[in-house]
Amino acid sequence: MLSFAFQINLRLILVSGKTKEFLFSPSDSAADIAQHVFDNWPIEWSAEAVSKAEILRLIYQGRFLHGNVTLGALQLPLGRTTVMHLIPRENLPEPNSQDQRHKSKERSSGCCSSTCTIL
């Protein structure tokens, strides 16, 4: 077991406002965290229990974390407490309109236009 100084303490907050702290390593991904929390669901959270780990989503600084994002990639401080929200959600939301505009600009400025021929 790693010492606290080499781990990240996550304080997870449910929609109900209930909180619980868990220790994770920087190599743990959002999917690993969801699975760990599901497997070790706190008794005091029993009213908010979910049917499977895959529907648990983490929100950090207003953004949903995809399953493969690691805590190390987020550059979270070791030995400190970081707050994240944990919510049950089947699907991630669609990108916002700003993301859509950026993607459409990329498509319109690409090499292919009406004059390209694909053989």
mmCIF file of C-alpha atoms in Angstrom:
data_model
loop_
_atom_site.group_PDB
_atom_site.id
_atom_site.type_symbol
_atom_site.label_atom_id
_atom_site.label_comp_id
_atom_site.label_asym_id
_atom_site.label_seq_id
_atom_site.Cartn_x
_atom_site.Cartn_y
_atom_site.Cartn_z
ATOM 1 C CA MET A 1 0.000 0.000 0.000
ATOM 2 C CA LEU A 2 1.340 3.402 -0.946
ATOM 3 C CA SER A 3 1.646 6.040 1.737
ATOM 4 C CA PHE A 4 -0.716 9.031 1.695
ATOM 5 C CA ALA A 5 2.103 11.269 0.387
ATOM 6 C CA PHE A 6 2.163 9.275 -2.874
ATOM 7 C CA GLN A 7 -1.601 9.057 -3.305
ATOM 8 C CA ILE A 8 -4.420 11.385 -4.236
ATOM 9 C CA ASN A 9 -7.227 11.826 -1.759
ATOM 10 C CA LEU A 10 -10.513 12.244 -3.625
ATOM 11 C CA ARG A 11 -13.482 13.743 -1.821
ATOM 12 C CA LEU A 12 -16.440 12.594 -3.875
ATOM 13 C CA ILE A 13 -19.721 14.494 -3.637
ATOM 14 C CA LEU A 14 -23.070 13.001 -4.618
ATOM 15 C CA VAL A 15 -25.971 15.055 -5.974
ATOM 16 C CA SER A 16 -27.573 14.696 -2.520
ATOM 17 C CA GLY A 17 -24.574 16.521 -1.038
ATOM 18 C CA LYS A 18 -23.221 13.476 0.810
ATOM 19 C CA THR A 19 -19.427 13.150 0.666
ATOM 20 C CA LYS A 20 -16.864 10.404 1.165
ATOM 21 C CA GLU A 21 -13.087 10.379 0.773
ATOM 22 C CA PHE A 22 -11.099 7.681 -1.032
ATOM 23 C CA LEU A 23 -7.354 7.285 -1.707
ATOM 24 C CA PHE A 24 -6.163 6.565 -5.249
ATOM 25 C CA SER A 25 -2.889 6.325 -7.111
ATOM 26 C CA PRO A 26 -2.030 8.727 -9.972
ATOM 27 C CA SER A 27 -2.247 5.789 -12.404
ATOM 28 C CA ASP A 28 -5.911 5.111 -11.543
ATOM 29 C CA SER A 29 -8.361 6.052 -14.291
ATOM 30 C CA ALA A 30 -11.869 7.448 -13.969
ATOM 31 C CA ALA A 31 -13.198 3.958 -14.805
ATOM 32 C CA ASP A 32 -10.983 2.423 -12.070
ATOM 33 C CA ILE A 33 -12.314 4.956 -9.572
ATOM 34 C CA ALA A 34 -15.944 4.300 -10.525
ATOM 35 C CA GLN A 35 -15.391 0.548 -10.147
ATOM 36 C CA HIS A 36 -13.654 0.960 -6.769
ATOM 37 C CA VAL A 37 -16.405 3.208 -5.415
ATOM 38 C CA PHE A 38 -19.087 0.823 -6.706
ATOM 39 C CA ASP A 39 -17.319 -2.168 -5.105
ATOM 40 C CA ASN A 40 -16.881 -0.250 -1.814
ATOM 41 C CA TRP A 41 -20.169 1.681 -1.790
ATOM 42 C CA PRO A 42 -20.439 3.479 1.577
ATOM 43 C CA ILE A 43 -23.299 2.432 3.855
ATOM 44 C CA GLU A 44 -24.248 6.077 4.345
ATOM 45 C CA TRP A 45 -24.827 6.318 0.572
ATOM 46 C CA SER A 46 -27.204 3.328 0.461
ATOM 47 C CA ALA A 47 -30.173 5.480 -0.655
ATOM 48 C CA GLU A 48 -28.179 6.529 -3.766
ATOM 49 C CA ALA A 49 -26.884 3.038 -4.663
ATOM 50 C CA VAL A 50 -26.554 2.268 -8.386
ATOM 51 C CA SER A 51 -26.934 -1.005 -10.287
ATOM 52 C CA LYS A 52 -23.526 -1.002 -12.010
ATOM 53 C CA ALA A 53 -20.214 0.865 -11.949
ATOM 54 C CA GLU A 54 -20.406 1.818 -15.634
ATOM 55 C CA ILE A 55 -23.079 4.463 -14.988
ATOM 56 C CA LEU A 56 -20.986 6.348 -12.432
ATOM 57 C CA ARG A 57 -19.475 9.513 -13.895
ATOM 58 C CA LEU A 58 -16.886 11.825 -12.366
ATOM 59 C CA ILE A 59 -17.025 15.575 -12.860
ATOM 60 C CA TYR A 60 -13.871 17.602 -12.256
ATOM 61 C CA GLN A 61 -13.776 21.375 -12.736
ATOM 62 C CA GLY A 62 -17.104 21.284 -14.580
ATOM 63 C CA ARG A 63 -16.119 18.573 -17.060
ATOM 64 C CA PHE A 64 -17.081 14.916 -17.302
ATOM 65 C CA LEU A 65 -14.046 12.653 -17.138
ATOM 66 C CA HIS A 66 -13.901 9.885 -19.717
ATOM 67 C CA GLY A 67 -13.123 6.421 -18.382
ATOM 68 C CA ASN A 68 -9.508 6.244 -19.556
ATOM 69 C CA VAL A 69 -8.367 9.594 -18.060
ATOM 70 C CA THR A 70 -5.935 9.030 -15.178
ATOM 71 C CA LEU A 71 -5.570 11.180 -12.099
ATOM 72 C CA GLY A 72 -1.910 11.714 -13.044
ATOM 73 C CA ALA A 73 -2.948 13.118 -16.430
ATOM 74 C CA LEU A 74 -5.049 15.702 -14.558
ATOM 75 C CA GLN A 75 -1.900 16.686 -12.617
ATOM 76 C CA LEU A 76 -3.691 16.384 -9.284
ATOM 77 C CA PRO A 77 -1.449 17.091 -6.287
ATOM 78 C CA LEU A 78 -0.164 14.074 -4.346
ATOM 79 C CA GLY A 79 -0.922 13.972 -0.641
ATOM 80 C CA ARG A 80 -3.675 16.566 -1.001
ATOM 81 C CA THR A 81 -7.462 16.395 -1.204
ATOM 82 C CA THR A 82 -9.175 17.000 -4.535
ATOM 83 C CA VAL A 83 -12.953 17.385 -4.802
ATOM 84 C CA MET A 84 -14.955 15.742 -7.593
ATOM 85 C CA HIS A 85 -18.648 15.155 -8.151
ATOM 86 C CA LEU A 86 -19.932 11.624 -8.677
ATOM 87 C CA ILE A 87 -23.208 11.194 -10.511
ATOM 88 C CA PRO A 88 -25.097 8.280 -12.055
ATOM 89 C CA ARG A 89 -25.483 8.821 -15.784
ATOM 90 C CA GLU A 90 -25.814 6.319 -18.619
ATOM 91 C CA ASN A 91 -24.290 8.513 -21.342
ATOM 92 C CA LEU A 92 -21.958 11.473 -21.456
ATOM 93 C CA PRO A 93 -23.556 14.700 -22.715
ATOM 94 C CA GLU A 94 -23.131 15.855 -26.288
ATOM 95 C CA PRO A 95 -20.341 18.385 -26.923
ATOM 96 C CA ASN A 96 -21.459 21.974 -26.432
ATOM 97 C CA SER A 97 -22.138 24.306 -29.337
ATOM 98 C CA GLN A 98 -18.651 25.854 -29.136
ATOM 99 C CA ASP A 99 -17.107 22.396 -29.677
ATOM 100 C CA GLN A 100 -19.469 21.822 -32.614
ATOM 101 C CA ARG A 101 -18.479 25.152 -34.239
ATOM 102 C CA HIS A 102 -14.786 24.253 -33.850
ATOM 103 C CA LYS A 103 -15.340 20.858 -35.471
ATOM 104 C CA SER A 104 -17.292 22.345 -38.383
ATOM 105 C CA LYS A 105 -14.495 24.899 -38.971
ATOM 106 C CA GLU A 106 -11.957 22.054 -39.045
ATOM 107 C CA ARG A 107 -14.030 20.214 -41.629
ATOM 108 C CA SER A 108 -14.512 23.257 -43.825
ATOM 109 C CA SER A 109 -10.813 24.178 -43.789
ATOM 110 C CA GLY A 110 -9.560 20.671 -44.557
ATOM 111 C CA CYS A 111 -7.898 19.631 -47.795
ATOM 112 C CA CYS A 112 -10.986 18.078 -49.303
ATOM 113 C CA SER A 113 -13.491 20.325 -50.984
ATOM 114 C CA SER A 114 -15.759 19.827 -53.942
ATOM 115 C CA THR A 115 -12.664 19.606 -56.206
ATOM 116 C CA CYS A 116 -11.083 16.561 -54.509
ATOM 117 C CA THR A 117 -11.307 13.233 -56.225
ATOM 118 C CA ILE A 118 -10.905 10.025 -54.280
ATOM 119 C CA LEU A 119 -9.714 7.094 -56.385
#
